XYZ file of C-alpha atoms in Angstrom:
682
model
C -1.827 -72.766 47.895
C -0.498 -75.788 49.797
C 1.086 -75.336 53.187
C 4.886 -75.226 53.193
C 7.106 -76.467 56.039
C 9.867 -73.944 56.450
C 12.761 -73.719 58.948
C 14.502 -70.341 59.174
C 17.577 -69.143 61.090
C 19.672 -66.052 61.384
C 23.320 -65.992 62.331
C 24.138 -66.776 65.957
C 25.295 -63.733 67.941
C 28.527 -64.332 69.813
C 27.952 -64.631 73.598
C 30.747 -62.240 74.395
C 29.252 -58.878 73.465
C 26.157 -56.756 73.105
C 23.527 -56.906 70.378
C 24.168 -53.942 68.080
C 22.436 -52.510 65.016
C 24.165 -54.987 62.714
C 22.608 -57.894 64.594
C 19.288 -56.056 64.707
C 19.214 -55.437 60.954
C 19.737 -59.133 60.212
C 17.132 -60.231 62.761
C 14.604 -57.711 61.391
C 15.219 -58.869 57.826
C 14.628 -62.487 58.925
C 11.674 -61.725 61.169
C 9.811 -59.898 58.384
C 10.218 -62.881 56.066
C 9.073 -65.322 58.747
C 6.064 -63.207 59.681
C 5.024 -63.117 56.021
C 5.150 -66.925 55.808
C 3.048 -67.292 58.960
C 0.492 -64.759 57.746
C 0.170 -66.791 54.551
C -0.642 -69.918 56.528
C 2.640 -71.797 56.225
C 4.286 -73.750 59.015
C 7.343 -71.595 59.476
C 9.657 -72.123 62.466
C 12.275 -69.502 63.330
C 15.147 -70.554 65.581
C 18.404 -69.049 66.744
C 20.903 -69.401 69.610
C 23.866 -67.750 71.258
C 27.259 -68.852 69.899
C 28.706 -69.655 73.297
C 32.117 -71.295 72.850
C 35.707 -70.270 72.258
C 38.826 -68.807 73.866
C 37.434 -65.264 73.934
C 34.536 -66.286 76.161
C 36.812 -68.273 78.439
C 39.122 -65.290 78.860
C 36.282 -62.806 79.384
C 34.808 -64.964 82.118
C 38.202 -65.237 83.759
C 38.597 -61.446 83.776
C 35.141 -61.065 85.340
C 35.903 -63.620 88.016
C 33.025 -65.903 87.015
C 32.675 -69.223 85.216
C 32.157 -69.298 81.451
C 28.713 -70.813 82.075
C 27.708 -67.879 84.288
C 29.053 -65.453 81.693
C 27.167 -66.924 78.745
C 23.961 -67.285 80.749
C 24.018 -63.604 81.636
C 24.753 -62.573 78.060
C 21.970 -64.820 76.774
C 19.449 -63.067 78.986
C 20.607 -59.690 77.662
C 20.495 -60.869 74.052
C 16.965 -62.253 74.464
C 15.874 -58.966 76.081
C 17.273 -56.909 73.191
C 15.818 -59.100 70.452
C 12.459 -59.086 72.230
C 12.677 -55.282 72.368
C 12.798 -55.218 68.585
C 9.814 -57.632 68.331
C 11.869 -60.482 66.888
C 9.556 -63.470 66.990
C 11.861 -66.420 67.596
C 10.057 -69.682 68.077
C 13.128 -70.814 70.015
C 16.288 -69.059 71.170
C 18.823 -71.538 72.551
C 22.562 -71.767 73.183
C 25.331 -73.759 71.556
C 26.482 -74.792 75.040
C 23.645 -77.304 75.329
C 23.107 -81.043 75.575
C 21.422 -81.023 72.147
C 24.432 -79.316 70.523
C 26.913 -81.659 72.192
C 24.939 -84.676 71.012
C 24.661 -83.453 67.411
C 28.237 -82.147 67.196
C 29.633 -85.495 68.353
C 27.389 -87.512 66.049
C 28.216 -85.365 62.994
C 31.932 -85.494 63.751
C 31.813 -89.275 64.104
C 29.958 -89.524 60.788
C 32.655 -87.418 59.086
C 35.318 -89.661 60.638
C 33.537 -92.877 59.514
C 33.210 -91.506 55.997
C 36.934 -90.779 55.765
C 36.622 -86.994 55.837
C 38.774 -86.353 58.911
C 42.564 -86.070 58.651
C 45.048 -85.755 61.534
C 48.482 -84.193 61.431
C 50.869 -82.192 63.569
C 51.172 -78.420 63.201
C 53.373 -75.820 64.886
C 51.780 -72.846 66.636
C 52.807 -70.036 68.916
C 52.233 -70.835 72.553
C 51.979 -68.520 75.585
C 54.188 -70.108 78.311
C 52.631 -68.012 81.052
C 48.944 -68.501 80.161
C 49.721 -72.085 79.086
C 47.653 -71.967 75.918
C 48.072 -71.774 72.153
C 47.500 -68.320 70.770
C 45.107 -67.399 68.010
C 46.431 -64.778 65.601
C 44.439 -61.982 67.257
C 46.180 -62.663 70.573
C 49.655 -62.044 69.164
C 51.051 -58.564 68.559
C 54.352 -57.230 67.273
C 55.936 -55.069 64.608
C 54.869 -55.573 60.970
C 57.565 -57.423 59.013
C 56.904 -55.150 56.000
C 56.540 -51.577 57.232
C 57.834 -52.125 60.799
C 54.707 -50.537 62.381
C 54.392 -51.453 66.057
C 51.379 -53.033 67.721
C 50.084 -55.056 64.783
C 48.204 -58.344 65.086
C 49.405 -61.737 63.963
C 47.526 -61.881 60.652
C 47.584 -58.459 58.988
C 48.936 -54.914 59.340
C 46.418 -52.126 59.744
C 48.990 -49.566 58.565
C 50.295 -50.947 55.266
C 47.580 -53.583 54.721
C 49.983 -56.501 54.235
C 49.133 -60.003 55.423
C 51.555 -62.224 57.291
C 51.765 -65.131 59.693
C 52.262 -64.621 63.475
C 55.732 -66.192 63.169
C 56.777 -63.352 60.824
C 56.054 -60.569 63.346
C 59.087 -58.704 64.710
C 59.410 -59.177 68.473
C 56.003 -60.943 68.890
C 54.270 -60.768 72.252
C 51.243 -62.443 73.727
C 48.417 -59.918 73.964
C 47.159 -61.837 77.021
C 50.281 -61.881 79.196
C 52.967 -59.895 77.404
C 55.154 -63.020 77.334
C 57.224 -63.911 74.292
C 55.454 -66.818 72.543
C 57.307 -69.998 71.753
C 56.631 -72.447 68.947
C 55.087 -75.708 69.993
C 53.867 -78.709 68.042
C 50.428 -80.255 68.464
C 48.237 -82.755 66.643
C 45.170 -81.210 64.965
C 42.095 -82.596 63.243
C 41.060 -81.451 59.761
C 37.880 -81.751 57.704
C 38.803 -82.639 54.092
C 36.357 -80.195 52.548
C 38.016 -80.465 49.121
C 36.309 -83.853 48.657
C 33.061 -81.926 48.191
C 34.191 -79.466 45.537
C 31.910 -80.714 42.769
C 28.898 -81.006 45.055
C 29.473 -77.477 46.312
C 29.842 -76.131 42.774
C 26.459 -77.614 41.785
C 24.783 -76.457 44.977
C 26.182 -72.904 44.810
C 25.239 -72.402 41.160
C 21.872 -74.107 41.621
C 20.328 -71.016 43.220
C 21.410 -71.490 46.801
C 23.008 -68.036 46.972
C 22.775 -64.660 45.270
C 24.684 -64.407 41.991
C 27.241 -62.002 43.463
C 27.979 -64.488 46.235
C 28.059 -67.414 43.807
C 30.671 -65.626 41.677
C 32.943 -65.089 44.669
C 32.550 -68.678 45.852
C 33.315 -69.841 42.352
C 36.697 -68.116 42.591
C 37.471 -69.931 45.839
C 36.536 -73.296 44.354
C 38.709 -72.613 41.313
C 41.683 -71.838 43.524
C 41.190 -75.135 45.365
C 39.777 -75.774 48.828
C 42.150 -76.422 51.720
C 41.533 -78.793 54.600
C 39.772 -77.026 57.458
C 41.272 -77.183 60.952
C 38.336 -78.106 63.246
C 40.234 -78.707 66.522
C 41.701 -76.582 69.274
C 43.905 -77.528 72.211
C 42.836 -77.065 75.805
C 42.336 -75.020 77.827
C 39.328 -74.135 75.690
C 35.639 -73.519 76.438
C 33.735 -75.919 74.242
C 33.053 -79.602 73.601
C 35.826 -82.200 73.767
C 36.321 -84.305 70.628
C 35.073 -87.838 71.377
C 37.942 -90.149 72.342
C 40.556 -87.372 72.396
C 40.851 -85.758 75.866
C 42.288 -82.254 75.751
C 41.173 -81.718 72.146
C 38.137 -79.522 71.510
C 35.885 -78.741 68.572
C 36.748 -75.377 67.056
C 33.880 -72.988 67.767
C 32.965 -72.748 64.080
C 32.325 -76.501 63.893
C 29.616 -76.555 66.541
C 28.226 -73.044 65.868
C 26.188 -73.876 62.735
C 25.207 -77.174 64.307
C 23.633 -74.859 66.870
C 20.852 -74.249 64.358
C 20.001 -77.924 64.443
C 20.359 -78.040 68.224
C 18.006 -75.123 68.757
C 15.477 -76.801 66.483
C 15.947 -80.146 68.306
C 15.254 -78.368 71.588
C 12.099 -76.916 70.006
C 11.070 -80.349 68.701
C 11.345 -81.852 72.186
C 9.048 -79.149 73.549
C 6.527 -79.177 70.667
C 6.702 -82.929 69.913
C 7.915 -82.553 66.327
C 9.838 -85.121 64.309
C 13.385 -83.689 64.027
C 14.491 -86.108 61.273
C 11.487 -85.297 59.111
C 12.834 -81.755 58.836
C 16.545 -82.452 58.475
C 16.839 -85.594 56.347
C 17.324 -85.050 52.571
C 14.219 -86.996 51.622
C 11.878 -84.684 53.563
C 9.637 -82.033 51.988
C 10.796 -79.229 54.290
C 12.658 -76.066 53.331
C 15.701 -74.648 55.122
C 16.900 -71.030 54.885
C 19.764 -69.170 56.628
C 20.030 -65.357 56.863
C 23.659 -64.257 57.416
C 26.108 -61.413 56.904
C 28.666 -61.395 54.137
C 31.544 -61.737 56.615
C 30.681 -65.392 57.404
C 29.850 -66.607 53.907
C 32.655 -69.196 53.758
C 31.471 -71.025 56.893
C 27.863 -71.223 55.704
C 28.366 -71.955 52.014
C 31.543 -74.082 51.987
C 32.144 -75.895 55.251
C 28.578 -76.185 56.468
C 26.910 -77.765 53.403
C 29.918 -80.090 53.037
C 29.518 -81.240 56.633
C 25.815 -81.803 56.170
C 26.389 -83.770 52.983
C 28.899 -86.056 54.636
C 26.736 -86.635 57.712
C 23.607 -87.403 55.692
C 21.566 -84.277 56.463
C 19.777 -81.917 54.090
C 21.593 -78.821 52.808
C 20.038 -75.350 52.966
C 17.697 -74.447 50.122
C 19.191 -70.965 50.213
C 21.608 -68.885 52.241
C 20.451 -65.239 52.130
C 23.456 -62.929 52.474
C 23.231 -59.243 53.412
C 25.777 -56.456 53.686
C 26.873 -54.410 56.678
C 25.130 -51.477 58.385
C 26.741 -48.043 58.089
C 25.566 -44.880 59.836
C 25.488 -41.574 57.983
C 27.554 -43.070 55.180
C 30.467 -44.385 57.239
C 31.388 -47.453 59.233
C 29.770 -47.533 62.667
C 32.041 -45.598 65.054
C 32.131 -45.900 68.834
C 33.932 -42.556 69.275
C 31.323 -40.747 67.144
C 28.457 -42.477 68.938
C 27.236 -44.261 65.799
C 28.164 -47.762 66.969
C 24.734 -48.163 68.517
C 23.758 -51.071 70.724
C 20.220 -52.397 70.638
C 19.570 -51.440 74.261
C 20.784 -47.864 73.640
C 18.383 -47.464 70.725
C 15.500 -48.876 72.756
C 16.184 -46.370 75.561
C 15.160 -43.572 73.205
C 13.153 -44.722 70.195
C 10.281 -46.966 69.127
C 11.660 -50.227 67.696
C 9.183 -50.110 64.837
C 10.722 -46.884 63.538
C 13.890 -48.867 62.823
C 12.048 -51.938 61.565
C 10.295 -49.765 58.977
C 13.334 -47.722 57.959
C 15.583 -50.725 57.506
C 12.871 -52.598 55.583
C 12.486 -49.583 53.294
C 16.152 -49.914 52.319
C 16.535 -53.691 52.275
C 16.785 -55.797 49.130
C 18.053 -59.311 48.298
C 21.620 -58.231 47.513
C 24.796 -57.968 49.576
C 25.188 -54.175 49.391
C 25.765 -52.315 52.648
C 22.771 -50.523 54.135
C 23.171 -46.964 55.369
C 21.204 -45.644 58.327
C 21.102 -41.932 57.559
C 19.804 -40.389 60.774
C 18.220 -37.319 59.142
C 16.563 -39.447 56.473
C 15.441 -41.862 59.207
C 13.471 -39.091 60.966
C 12.023 -37.730 57.747
C 10.980 -41.050 56.243
C 9.309 -42.490 59.317
C 7.419 -39.262 60.003
C 6.392 -38.884 56.374
C 5.415 -42.486 55.620
C 4.049 -43.885 58.858
C 2.634 -40.826 60.549
C 1.913 -38.521 57.609
C 0.577 -41.197 55.220
C -0.482 -44.470 56.803
C -1.792 -43.525 60.244
C -3.148 -40.285 58.832
C -5.733 -42.241 56.811
C -7.235 -43.785 59.915
C -7.043 -40.689 62.076
C -8.836 -38.599 59.418
C -11.760 -41.021 59.284
C -12.109 -42.657 62.697
C -13.377 -39.598 64.553
C -16.310 -39.037 62.177
C -17.305 -42.711 62.383
C -17.021 -42.806 66.171
C -18.818 -39.540 66.979
C -21.469 -39.415 64.285
C -22.257 -43.078 63.593
C -21.609 -44.743 66.932
C -18.532 -46.478 65.458
C -20.552 -48.231 62.750
C -19.113 -48.470 59.233
C -21.368 -48.145 56.222
C -22.791 -51.075 54.263
C -20.769 -50.048 51.203
C -17.750 -47.993 50.307
C -17.801 -44.737 48.406
C -14.929 -45.590 46.021
C -14.918 -49.310 45.132
C -12.281 -48.782 42.432
C -9.726 -47.467 44.940
C -10.347 -50.306 47.343
C -10.174 -52.855 44.509
C -6.805 -51.426 43.381
C -5.404 -51.779 46.924
C -6.780 -55.319 47.249
C -5.283 -56.371 43.907
C -1.814 -55.377 45.155
C -1.790 -58.120 47.796
C -0.260 -60.838 45.582
C 2.475 -58.557 44.286
C 3.312 -57.227 47.730
C 3.538 -60.787 49.049
C 5.779 -61.790 46.150
C 8.119 -58.828 46.820
C 8.387 -59.710 50.524
C 8.987 -63.369 49.578
C 11.849 -62.279 47.280
C 13.214 -60.063 50.105
C 12.561 -57.005 47.971
C 11.335 -55.183 51.057
C 12.143 -51.706 49.781
C 10.088 -52.231 46.635
C 7.183 -53.660 48.645
C 7.117 -50.642 50.953
C 7.314 -48.198 48.063
C 4.283 -49.858 46.506
C 2.354 -49.747 49.801
C 3.148 -46.086 50.319
C 2.152 -45.230 46.747
C -1.261 -46.721 47.512
C -1.370 -44.759 50.806
C -0.780 -41.609 48.781
C -3.784 -42.487 46.588
C -5.939 -43.035 49.669
C -4.936 -39.691 51.135
C -5.482 -37.993 47.794
C -8.974 -39.463 47.706
C -9.766 -38.061 51.171
C -8.365 -34.670 50.170
C -10.696 -34.646 47.175
C -13.825 -35.835 49.033
C -13.183 -33.628 52.123
C -15.272 -35.484 54.744
C -14.616 -32.672 57.211
C -16.478 -30.269 54.966
C -19.448 -32.632 54.653
C -19.535 -33.020 58.471
C -19.952 -29.277 58.908
C -23.286 -29.321 57.119
C -24.572 -32.830 57.875
C -22.917 -34.909 60.588
C -25.234 -37.855 59.883
C -24.762 -37.853 56.120
C -24.665 -41.358 54.557
C -22.123 -39.958 52.131
C -19.854 -39.008 55.028
C -20.185 -42.513 56.492
C -19.337 -44.147 53.156
C -16.314 -41.891 52.530
C -14.903 -42.650 55.957
C -15.696 -46.365 55.552
C -13.636 -46.247 52.347
C -10.759 -44.661 54.245
C -10.933 -47.146 57.116
C -10.929 -50.056 54.658
C -7.983 -48.648 52.795
C -6.128 -48.301 56.083
C -6.978 -51.876 57.106
C -5.565 -53.282 53.859
C -2.390 -51.184 53.925
C -1.772 -51.856 57.598
C -2.270 -55.562 56.909
C 0.383 -55.478 54.191
C 2.747 -53.867 56.685
C 2.036 -56.348 59.469
C 5.294 -58.335 58.892
C 7.190 -55.053 59.342
C 5.111 -53.363 62.072
C 3.597 -56.171 64.166
C 2.930 -54.095 67.306
C 1.354 -51.142 65.541
C -0.843 -53.432 63.482
C -1.898 -55.349 66.604
C -3.118 -52.014 67.982
C -4.818 -51.286 64.673
C -6.589 -54.662 64.846
C -7.864 -53.748 68.309
C -9.079 -50.372 66.990
C -10.773 -52.089 64.019
C -12.294 -54.751 66.339
C -11.052 -57.605 64.157
C -9.183 -60.857 64.607
C -5.433 -60.892 63.792
C -5.062 -60.268 60.058
C -4.002 -63.095 57.759
C -3.030 -62.654 54.169
C -6.190 -64.310 52.894
C -8.291 -61.692 54.739
C -7.462 -59.032 52.154
C -10.173 -60.330 49.795
C -12.851 -59.132 52.219
C -13.904 -55.702 53.519
C -15.186 -54.299 56.785
C -18.793 -53.266 56.136
C -21.700 -52.880 58.588
C -19.056 -53.346 61.262
C -18.523 -51.459 64.522
C -14.997 -50.227 65.231
C -13.541 -49.171 68.554
C -12.419 -45.780 69.722
C -9.349 -44.645 67.786
C -6.124 -44.388 69.738
C -2.856 -42.888 68.514
C -1.068 -45.652 66.576
C 2.258 -43.960 65.857
C 3.861 -40.744 67.091
C 6.430 -38.708 65.239
C 10.197 -39.342 65.614
C 11.717 -36.477 67.550
C 15.185 -35.471 66.272
C 16.128 -34.731 69.900
C 15.571 -38.409 70.751
C 17.859 -39.514 67.919
C 20.539 -37.112 69.113
C 20.152 -38.345 72.687
C 20.674 -41.896 71.421
C 23.920 -40.892 69.683
C 25.100 -39.017 72.794
C 24.474 -42.017 75.016
C 26.436 -44.268 72.615
C 29.317 -41.797 72.626
C 29.319 -41.401 76.392
C 29.227 -45.184 76.866
C 32.325 -45.517 74.694
C 34.092 -42.702 76.543
C 33.370 -44.368 79.889
C 34.954 -47.573 78.600
C 37.980 -45.673 77.349
C 38.347 -43.972 80.709
C 38.073 -47.267 82.572
C 34.735 -46.318 84.139
C 31.894 -48.782 84.456
C 29.780 -49.068 81.317
C 26.579 -48.764 83.315
C 26.592 -46.093 86.049
C 25.565 -47.430 89.434
C 22.084 -46.467 90.635
C 21.939 -43.826 93.323
C 21.001 -44.893 96.821
C 17.269 -44.896 97.413
C 17.522 -42.008 99.882
C 18.903 -39.699 97.186
C 16.269 -37.100 96.272
C 15.687 -36.280 92.619
C 16.576 -32.893 91.170
C 14.357 -30.119 92.521
C 11.551 -28.606 90.446
C 9.638 -25.407 91.179
C 5.948 -25.131 91.893
C 5.106 -23.994 88.347
C 6.543 -27.208 86.929
C 4.630 -29.316 89.421
C 1.404 -27.434 88.676
C 1.518 -28.665 85.081
C 0.905 -32.231 86.285
C -2.815 -32.931 85.975
C -3.746 -35.596 88.542
C -7.233 -37.052 88.149
C -9.294 -39.750 89.769
C -10.109 -42.554 87.340
C -12.326 -45.624 87.582
C -10.976 -48.924 86.258
C -13.468 -49.857 83.550
C -11.493 -52.899 82.390
C -8.279 -54.635 83.488
C -6.477 -57.432 81.781
C -3.167 -59.260 81.479
C -0.602 -58.226 78.876
C 0.641 -61.185 76.851
C 4.420 -61.428 76.969
C 4.789 -59.089 79.990
C 5.285 -60.483 83.486
C 4.749 -57.217 85.379
C 2.184 -55.264 83.381
C -1.605 -54.990 83.444
C -3.583 -53.198 80.750
C -6.098 -50.806 82.318
C -8.916 -48.974 80.549
C -9.680 -46.000 82.743
C -12.880 -43.946 82.951
C -12.187 -40.270 83.631
C -15.800 -39.123 83.466
C -17.119 -36.969 80.626
C -15.981 -33.785 78.896
C -17.959 -30.534 78.484
C -19.986 -32.009 75.606
C -20.896 -35.110 77.542
C -18.491 -37.371 75.645
C -16.816 -40.086 77.744
C -13.131 -39.497 78.518
C -11.078 -42.692 78.612
C -7.427 -43.620 78.810
C -5.538 -46.883 78.222
C -2.646 -47.277 80.618
C -0.070 -50.030 81.093
C 0.815 -50.358 84.805
C 3.491 -52.486 86.443
C 1.260 -53.688 89.290
C 0.593 -57.298 88.241
C 2.534 -58.617 91.242
C 0.082 -56.910 93.596
C -3.306 -57.142 91.881
C -5.251 -59.615 89.784
C -7.164 -57.921 86.962
C -10.564 -58.866 88.436
C -9.593 -57.208 91.734
C -9.223 -53.829 90.043
C -12.613 -53.658 88.346
C -14.381 -50.430 89.433
C -11.515 -49.438 91.742
C -10.602 -45.752 91.763
C -7.018 -44.779 90.968
C -5.110 -41.539 90.596
C -3.753 -41.034 87.087
C -1.460 -38.471 85.522
C -3.990 -37.479 82.865
C -1.839 -35.111 80.796
C 1.186 -37.345 80.387
C 2.298 -37.557 76.765
C 1.260 -40.949 75.260
C 4.125 -43.392 75.147
C 4.486 -46.077 72.482
C 5.378 -49.379 74.125
C 5.936 -52.831 72.700
C 2.429 -53.835 73.783
C 0.602 -50.681 72.694
C 0.222 -46.996 73.503
C 0.070 -46.001 77.189
C -1.884 -42.768 77.666
C -1.024 -41.945 81.235
C 0.498 -43.188 84.433
C -1.299 -44.331 87.584
C 0.060 -43.420 90.981
C 0.803 -46.185 93.497
C 2.844 -46.477 96.673
C 4.832 -49.221 98.313
C 8.198 -50.973 98.159
C 7.161 -53.178 95.240
C 6.274 -56.797 94.699
C 2.942 -57.574 96.343
C 3.196 -54.441 98.479
C 1.731 -51.890 96.049
C -1.335 -49.850 97.023
C -3.830 -47.855 95.010
C -6.864 -45.710 95.913
C -9.850 -47.637 97.352
C -13.445 -47.132 96.107
C -14.880 -46.045 99.458
C -13.067 -42.642 99.449
C -16.037 -40.731 98.046
C -14.056 -39.596 95.013
C -15.563 -39.692 91.517
C -14.018 -40.241 88.050
C -12.579 -37.046 86.604
C -12.122 -35.279 89.960
C -8.874 -33.321 89.935
C -6.403 -33.880 92.749
C -4.911 -30.592 93.919
């Protein structure tokens, strides 16, 4: 299979709000597809950016008492944090407020103008005389001209459902100042998109979009395309139109160009040829993942702009539906409008990656996050089926065979069946039939578990712990797990990275599924996935609801931290006695890729009653104070009975104790204290 050159984007989040589950679903869908391509050896580049222009951002910054630049920079940091929390592997995340986007937006506009695709004419709009700006429809309120309902916006009535123009509202008011708007004339710039009707018809029906989307777009084309207003009057946060001071590009003109700008920024860093990827004669592929609410911008205006400016059009625009929760639209008052950060406060991101993938297909249907089903499916599939295969076999291999797998498997037919599924699973992921792919993987996991139930290695171990049969059975199970985990790597990258460490293998690629692990030593098994606790799901919903209530009450969204002198809530001596503090020796210490503050520590806690070594892997935020080599053989105090916690970088099986104000001033126990590993601190 020859290597493909693929550029992938998902829709740009608006830099005026939080990342929520709708954004997360789209990014997960895109990320899975990209990870598949990379596993298969293709050059696949995934870029995105914040959509950082428009009146709304300008007004938000004004209300916060900061500049628009400060506002969008802060939001960008939060967006990157949230996407990173869900393991979204962008190759570049940029902003539309960039030099690259200004350069490309101006050059594309000038190309449209040269080619005769820009028209100019005067229009009349409502104007706020106090704020001194033209008002978009959403900034005008009044009574509906049909049913007379008060407080309706300038484009439609939420009571009777009728549509209208802002000028038709009864007693219209500016939502920004309360002033009565006045009509004012201004020259605007229009893109004559109708000139591209035939090109668009061929492109749309040539496989660029799903059939359901193509049918809807066909209706729009039949009705006739109207010129698109691409200008806004100042004050406006955005790019000025070249040669026309006080006139700005409408945010939706430079937003999709932001895809190109993010890629250009990446090209500068990685020394790639931008034109080789964006000119029509190139052999590259271009794909956009978007929601159904922005189809017109991506499948009408955008390809027409690209055609006029001499750039390549997308090979496909993949359109998805909305996310609902428990069968209804996400609701802030019910706590089901869930922000990414709120989810991450309570739950493993890979729970959601798996659940959404299990329900995703190539169509535009809405996807429902049923919270009860979410708990059941993740616990059943990931913990009860997939991880269960490894956990049932790893202990026997580790204790009885020094971690060494057998030279052959006990059931070659089962392993062959799992291997033969690789091409079909890849094809399903490629076609965005994620739900079908996961059902096939879990059906194979069922067969692997059924095999173990029939062979009962635990029964064999009772009579002969060194039995070659026992080794071969468990080697079969470990190989089945490796294959199934590999198939799930695009969906569960962090869990599979931990599985690769357990299996002592290099990062899995799709071509690796033709081979097996035989005569190979694996590492000590560590928990790869813990069960979803319903209480954590409920806590997430409660936090979402409380956040909304605080906003409604005018209270800060994020409560202020207590002063450092404030003492935590008291506990009694019986609660404290449950904390098992032990001395541990640092057997290994290393950096954690992608984490600025963490070190990965492998801790030696001595031996148990049977002489088996007791070890823990702990992630500790002490990188600012210690280099990994400085910690080797140091003695620390660790909370040994802390429940393992799944983190982005792996499972942390405890917590070390340290003192100090932070930064470089963090202190741990020194090796000359006379303590020994495993000693209890009382």
